[in-house]
mmCIF file of C-alpha atoms in Angstrom:
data_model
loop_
_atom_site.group_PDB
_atom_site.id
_atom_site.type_symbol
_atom_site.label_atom_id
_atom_site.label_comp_id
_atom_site.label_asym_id
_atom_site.label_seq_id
_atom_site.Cartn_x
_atom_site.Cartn_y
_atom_site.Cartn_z
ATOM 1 C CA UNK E 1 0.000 0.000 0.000
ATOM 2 C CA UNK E 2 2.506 2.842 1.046
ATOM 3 C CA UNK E 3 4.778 1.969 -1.733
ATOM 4 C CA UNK E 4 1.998 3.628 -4.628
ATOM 5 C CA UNK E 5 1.464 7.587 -4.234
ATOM 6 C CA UNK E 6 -1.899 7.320 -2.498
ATOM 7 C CA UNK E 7 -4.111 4.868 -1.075
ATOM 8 C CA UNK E 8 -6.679 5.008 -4.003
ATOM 9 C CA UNK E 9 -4.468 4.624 -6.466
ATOM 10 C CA UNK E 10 -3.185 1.735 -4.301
ATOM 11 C CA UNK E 11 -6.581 0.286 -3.948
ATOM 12 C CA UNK E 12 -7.790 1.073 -7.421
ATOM 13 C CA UNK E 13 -4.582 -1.359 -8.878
ATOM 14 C CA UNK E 14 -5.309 -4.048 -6.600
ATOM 15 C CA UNK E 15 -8.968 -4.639 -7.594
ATOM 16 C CA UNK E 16 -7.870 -3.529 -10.965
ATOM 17 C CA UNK E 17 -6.057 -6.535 -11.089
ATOM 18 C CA UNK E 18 -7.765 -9.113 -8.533
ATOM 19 C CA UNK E 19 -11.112 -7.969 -7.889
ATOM 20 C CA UNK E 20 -12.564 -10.723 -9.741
ATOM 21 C CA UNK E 21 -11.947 -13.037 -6.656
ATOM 22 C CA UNK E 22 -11.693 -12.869 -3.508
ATOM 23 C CA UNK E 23 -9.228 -9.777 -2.857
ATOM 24 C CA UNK E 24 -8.237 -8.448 1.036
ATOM 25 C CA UNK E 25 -6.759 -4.499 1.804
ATOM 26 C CA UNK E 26 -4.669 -2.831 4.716
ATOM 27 C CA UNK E 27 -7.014 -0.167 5.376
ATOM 28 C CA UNK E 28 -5.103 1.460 8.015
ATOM 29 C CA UNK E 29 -1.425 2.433 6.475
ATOM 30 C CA UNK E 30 -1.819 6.118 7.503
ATOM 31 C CA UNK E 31 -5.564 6.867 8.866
ATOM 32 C CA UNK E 32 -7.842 3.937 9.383
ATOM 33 C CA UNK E 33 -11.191 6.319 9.247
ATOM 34 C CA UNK E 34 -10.091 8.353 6.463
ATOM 35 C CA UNK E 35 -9.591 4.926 4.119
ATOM 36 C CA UNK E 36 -13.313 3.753 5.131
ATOM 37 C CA UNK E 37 -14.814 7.283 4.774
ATOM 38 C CA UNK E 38 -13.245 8.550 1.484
ATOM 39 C CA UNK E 39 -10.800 6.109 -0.111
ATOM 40 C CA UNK E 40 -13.637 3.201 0.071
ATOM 41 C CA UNK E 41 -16.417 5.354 -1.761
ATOM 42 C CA UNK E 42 -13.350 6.375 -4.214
ATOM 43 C CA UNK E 43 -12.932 2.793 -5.558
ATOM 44 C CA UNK E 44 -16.142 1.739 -5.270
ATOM 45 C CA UNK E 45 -16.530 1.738 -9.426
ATOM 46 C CA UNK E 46 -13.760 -0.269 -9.514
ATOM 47 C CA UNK E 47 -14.635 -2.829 -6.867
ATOM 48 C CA UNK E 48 -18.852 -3.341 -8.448
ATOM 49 C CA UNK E 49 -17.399 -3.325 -11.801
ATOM 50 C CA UNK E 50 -14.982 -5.882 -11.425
ATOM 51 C CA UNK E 51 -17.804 -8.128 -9.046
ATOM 52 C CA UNK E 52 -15.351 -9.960 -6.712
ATOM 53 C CA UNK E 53 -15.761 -10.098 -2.806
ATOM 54 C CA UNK E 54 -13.277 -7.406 -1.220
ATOM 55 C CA UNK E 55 -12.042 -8.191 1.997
ATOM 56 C CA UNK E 56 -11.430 -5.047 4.445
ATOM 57 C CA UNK E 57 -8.430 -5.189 6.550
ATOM 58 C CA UNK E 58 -7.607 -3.583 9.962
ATOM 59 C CA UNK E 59 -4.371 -4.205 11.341
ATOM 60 C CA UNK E 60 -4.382 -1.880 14.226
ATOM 61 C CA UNK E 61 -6.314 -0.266 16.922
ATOM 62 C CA UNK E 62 -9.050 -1.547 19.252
ATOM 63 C CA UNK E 63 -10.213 -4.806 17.668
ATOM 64 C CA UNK E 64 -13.807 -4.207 18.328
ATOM 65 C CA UNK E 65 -13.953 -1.065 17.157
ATOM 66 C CA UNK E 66 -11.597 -1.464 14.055
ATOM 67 C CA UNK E 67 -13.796 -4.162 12.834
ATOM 68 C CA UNK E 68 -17.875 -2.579 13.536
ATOM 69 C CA UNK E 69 -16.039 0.651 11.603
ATOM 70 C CA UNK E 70 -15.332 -1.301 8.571
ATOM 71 C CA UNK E 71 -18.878 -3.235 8.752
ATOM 72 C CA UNK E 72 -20.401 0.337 8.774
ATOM 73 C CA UNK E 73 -18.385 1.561 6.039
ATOM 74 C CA UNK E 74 -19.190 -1.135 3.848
ATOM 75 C CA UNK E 75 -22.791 -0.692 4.511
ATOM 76 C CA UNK E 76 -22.671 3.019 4.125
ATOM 77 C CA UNK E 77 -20.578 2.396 0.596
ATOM 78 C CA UNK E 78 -22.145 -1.285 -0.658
ATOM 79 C CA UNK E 79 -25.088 -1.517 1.190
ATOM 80 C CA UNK E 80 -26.464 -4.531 3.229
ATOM 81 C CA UNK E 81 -28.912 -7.540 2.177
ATOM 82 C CA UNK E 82 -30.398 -9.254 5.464
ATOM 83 C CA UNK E 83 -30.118 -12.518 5.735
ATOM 84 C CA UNK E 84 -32.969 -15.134 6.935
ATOM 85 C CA UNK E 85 -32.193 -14.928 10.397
ATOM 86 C CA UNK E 86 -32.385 -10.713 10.315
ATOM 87 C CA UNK E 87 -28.679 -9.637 10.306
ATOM 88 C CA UNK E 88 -27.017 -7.297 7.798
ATOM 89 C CA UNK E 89 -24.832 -8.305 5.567
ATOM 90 C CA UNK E 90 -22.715 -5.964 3.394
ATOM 91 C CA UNK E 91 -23.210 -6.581 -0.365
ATOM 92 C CA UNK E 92 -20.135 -7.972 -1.746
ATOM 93 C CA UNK E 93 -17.532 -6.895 1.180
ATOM 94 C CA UNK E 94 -16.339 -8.349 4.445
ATOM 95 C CA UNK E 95 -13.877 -7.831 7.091
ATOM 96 C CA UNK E 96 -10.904 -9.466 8.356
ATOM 97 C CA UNK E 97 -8.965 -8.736 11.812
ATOM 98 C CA UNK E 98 -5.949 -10.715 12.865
ATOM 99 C CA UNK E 99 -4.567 -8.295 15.054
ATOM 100 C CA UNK E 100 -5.019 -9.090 18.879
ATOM 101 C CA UNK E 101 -6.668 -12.500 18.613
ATOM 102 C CA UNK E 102 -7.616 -14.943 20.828
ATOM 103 C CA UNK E 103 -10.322 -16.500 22.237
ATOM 104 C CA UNK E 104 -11.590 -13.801 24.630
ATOM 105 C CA UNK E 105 -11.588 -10.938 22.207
ATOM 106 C CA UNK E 106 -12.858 -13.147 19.194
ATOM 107 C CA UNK E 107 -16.081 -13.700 21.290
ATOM 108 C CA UNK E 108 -16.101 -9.616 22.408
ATOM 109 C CA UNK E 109 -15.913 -8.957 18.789
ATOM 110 C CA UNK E 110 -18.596 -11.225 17.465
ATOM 111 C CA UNK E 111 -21.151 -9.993 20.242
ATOM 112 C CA UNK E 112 -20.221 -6.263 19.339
ATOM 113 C CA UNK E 113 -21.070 -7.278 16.063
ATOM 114 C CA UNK E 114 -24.318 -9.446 16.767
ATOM 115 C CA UNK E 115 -25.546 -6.741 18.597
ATOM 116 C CA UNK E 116 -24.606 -3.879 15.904
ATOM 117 C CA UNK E 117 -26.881 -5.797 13.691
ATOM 118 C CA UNK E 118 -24.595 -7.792 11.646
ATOM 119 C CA UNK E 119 -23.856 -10.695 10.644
ATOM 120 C CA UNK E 120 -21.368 -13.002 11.817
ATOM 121 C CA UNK E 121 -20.591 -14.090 8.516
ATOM 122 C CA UNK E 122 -18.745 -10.620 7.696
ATOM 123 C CA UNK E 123 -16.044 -11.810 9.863
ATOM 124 C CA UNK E 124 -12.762 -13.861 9.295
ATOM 125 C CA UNK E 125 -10.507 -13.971 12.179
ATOM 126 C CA UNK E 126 -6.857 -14.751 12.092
ATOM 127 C CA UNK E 127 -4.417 -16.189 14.982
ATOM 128 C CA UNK E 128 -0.867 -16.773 14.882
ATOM 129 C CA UNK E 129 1.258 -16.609 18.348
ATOM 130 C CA UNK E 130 -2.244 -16.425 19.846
ATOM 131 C CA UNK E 131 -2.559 -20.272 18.930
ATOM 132 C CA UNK E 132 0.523 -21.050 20.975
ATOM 133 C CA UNK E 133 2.120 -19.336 24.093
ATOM 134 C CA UNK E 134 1.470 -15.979 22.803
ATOM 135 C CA UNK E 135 5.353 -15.414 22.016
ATOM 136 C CA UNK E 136 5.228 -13.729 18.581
ATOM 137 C CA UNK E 137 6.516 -10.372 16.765
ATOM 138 C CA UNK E 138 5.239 -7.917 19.039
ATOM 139 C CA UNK E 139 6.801 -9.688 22.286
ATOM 140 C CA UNK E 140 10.092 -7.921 20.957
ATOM 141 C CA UNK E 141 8.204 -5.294 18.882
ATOM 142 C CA UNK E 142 9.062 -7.106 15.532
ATOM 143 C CA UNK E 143 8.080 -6.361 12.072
ATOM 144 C CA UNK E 144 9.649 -6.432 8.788
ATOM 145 C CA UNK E 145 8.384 -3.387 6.504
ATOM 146 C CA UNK E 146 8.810 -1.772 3.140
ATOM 147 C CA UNK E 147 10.904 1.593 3.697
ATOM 148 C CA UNK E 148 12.231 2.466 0.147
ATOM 149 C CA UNK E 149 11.079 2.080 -3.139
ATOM 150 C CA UNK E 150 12.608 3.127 -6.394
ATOM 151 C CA UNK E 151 9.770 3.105 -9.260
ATOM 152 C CA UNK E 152 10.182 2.035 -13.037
ATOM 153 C CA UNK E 153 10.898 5.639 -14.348
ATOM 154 C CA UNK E 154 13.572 5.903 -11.724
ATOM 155 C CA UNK E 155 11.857 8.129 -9.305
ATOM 156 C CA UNK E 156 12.870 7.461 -5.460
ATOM 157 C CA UNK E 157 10.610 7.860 -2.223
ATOM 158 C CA UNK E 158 11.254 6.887 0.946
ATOM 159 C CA UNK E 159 8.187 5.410 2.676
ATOM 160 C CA UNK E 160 6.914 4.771 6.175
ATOM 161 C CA UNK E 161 3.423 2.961 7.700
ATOM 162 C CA UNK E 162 2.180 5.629 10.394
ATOM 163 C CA UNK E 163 -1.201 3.982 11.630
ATOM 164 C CA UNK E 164 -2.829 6.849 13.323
ATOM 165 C CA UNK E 165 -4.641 4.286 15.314
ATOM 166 C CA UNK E 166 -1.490 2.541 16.890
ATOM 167 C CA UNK E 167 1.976 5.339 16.271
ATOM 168 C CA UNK E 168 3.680 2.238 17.992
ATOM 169 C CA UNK E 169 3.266 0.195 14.610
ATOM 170 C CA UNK E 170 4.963 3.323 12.574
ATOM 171 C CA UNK E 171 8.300 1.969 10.671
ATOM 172 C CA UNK E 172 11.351 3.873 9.695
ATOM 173 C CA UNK E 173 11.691 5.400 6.088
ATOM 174 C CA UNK E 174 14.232 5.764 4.043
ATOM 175 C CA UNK E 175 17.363 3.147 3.282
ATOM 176 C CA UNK E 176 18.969 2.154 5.901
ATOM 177 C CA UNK E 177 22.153 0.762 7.649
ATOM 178 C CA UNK E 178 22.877 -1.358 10.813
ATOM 179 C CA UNK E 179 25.644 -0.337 13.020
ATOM 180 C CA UNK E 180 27.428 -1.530 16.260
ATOM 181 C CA UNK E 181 27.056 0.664 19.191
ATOM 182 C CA UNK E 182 29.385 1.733 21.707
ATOM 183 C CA UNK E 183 27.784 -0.452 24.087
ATOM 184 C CA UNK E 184 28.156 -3.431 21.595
ATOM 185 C CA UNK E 185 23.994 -3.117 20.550
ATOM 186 C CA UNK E 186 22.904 -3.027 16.851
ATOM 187 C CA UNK E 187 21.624 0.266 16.216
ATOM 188 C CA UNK E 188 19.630 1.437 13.405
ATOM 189 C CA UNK E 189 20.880 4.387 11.196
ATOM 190 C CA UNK E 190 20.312 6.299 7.760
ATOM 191 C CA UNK E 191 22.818 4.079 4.942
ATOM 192 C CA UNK E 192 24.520 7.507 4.876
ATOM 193 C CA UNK E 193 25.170 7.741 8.393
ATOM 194 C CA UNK E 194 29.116 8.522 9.080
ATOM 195 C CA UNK E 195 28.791 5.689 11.548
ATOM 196 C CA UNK E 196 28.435 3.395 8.749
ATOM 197 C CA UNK E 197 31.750 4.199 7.355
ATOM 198 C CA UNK E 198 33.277 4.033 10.463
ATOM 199 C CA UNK E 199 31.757 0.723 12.126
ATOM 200 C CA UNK E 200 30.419 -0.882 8.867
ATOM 201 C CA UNK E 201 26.866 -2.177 8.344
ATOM 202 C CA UNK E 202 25.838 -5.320 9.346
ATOM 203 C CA UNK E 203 23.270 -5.795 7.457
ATOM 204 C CA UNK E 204 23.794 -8.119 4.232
ATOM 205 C CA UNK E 205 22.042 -8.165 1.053
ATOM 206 C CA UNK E 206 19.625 -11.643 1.274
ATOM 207 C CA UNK E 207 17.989 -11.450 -2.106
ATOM 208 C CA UNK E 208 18.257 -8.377 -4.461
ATOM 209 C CA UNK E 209 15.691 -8.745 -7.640
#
């Protein structure tokens, strides 16, 4: 997502290319209620012309919340059919959360949604160190993420996620270098840093395409 200019244009390529199937988003690169409120009306041409099921994506934030936001954005956007037992159910678009999982919020999240009116069809949950002992990427504040792109007609951007619903989650932008520290740490530093020069970067080149 941050890698393209703007979210729409983002959005617009994904279903553009997928939206024939069964197609999920990151809504919440930069501002979680701005991409439901104005980037998901923006595509919505896209998304009924192509006639696949889009999958809405929150990644951070208070998981009930995140989640009854989307549901209400793609009912303000799609519209809802009820279904035979009298819950709403967006037309064409559901949600996914994977973020803060387990088996006490899944049921919080369901009943927020019951009780909102929808159905509990609109929901996909995902679990990963929430299956096991609960030892995963954020027990050492982990996460791999895109900081630098360089684009076909040779223009360069750095680029950063900056959730406004979780600033913990933001990455660093730019390209970057790996050097020692005094007290014998890894630090993280612009590749241009004088540091780098001086210490050398540890990091290594794993796959360049």
């Amino acid at each position: 997502m941050i890698s393209w200019p703007s979210e729409r244009a983002a959005m617009a390529n994904l279903l553009d290319k997928f939206g024939e199937g069964v197609v999920a988003c990151v809504m919440d690169s930069y501002d979680y209620v701005r991409a439901l409120e104005k980037v998901l009306p923006a595509i919505k041409s896209v998304k009924l012309q192509k006639g696949g099921f889009l999958v809405l994506r929150p990644d951070s934030g208070d998981p009930i919340e995140t989640v009854l936001q989307a549901l209400r954005a793609a009912e303000s956007t799609f519209g809802v059919t009820v279904n035979s037992k009298g819950y709403k159910v967006p037309n064409g678009v559901g949600v996914i959360q994977g973020d803060g999982i387990n088996d006490v919020t899944l049921n919080s999240i369901l009943a927020a949604v019951e009780h909102a009116g929808f159905s509990a069809e609109c929901v996909a949950f995902g679990m990963g160190g929430g299956l096991l002992q609960k030892v995963h990427r954020d027990t050492m504040s982990f996460a791999t993420k895109l900081s630098y792109v360089k684009l076909a007609d040779g223009t360069e951007r750095d680029v950063m996620k900056v959730p406004k619903t979780d600033s913990a989650k933001s990455s660093l932008p730019g390209r970057l270098a790996v050097v020692p520290a005094h007290n014998g740490l890894p630090v993280v530093v612009p590749h241009d840093h004088p540091d780098v020069d001086v210490r050398g970067n540890l990091m290594q080149v794993v796959f360049d395409g």
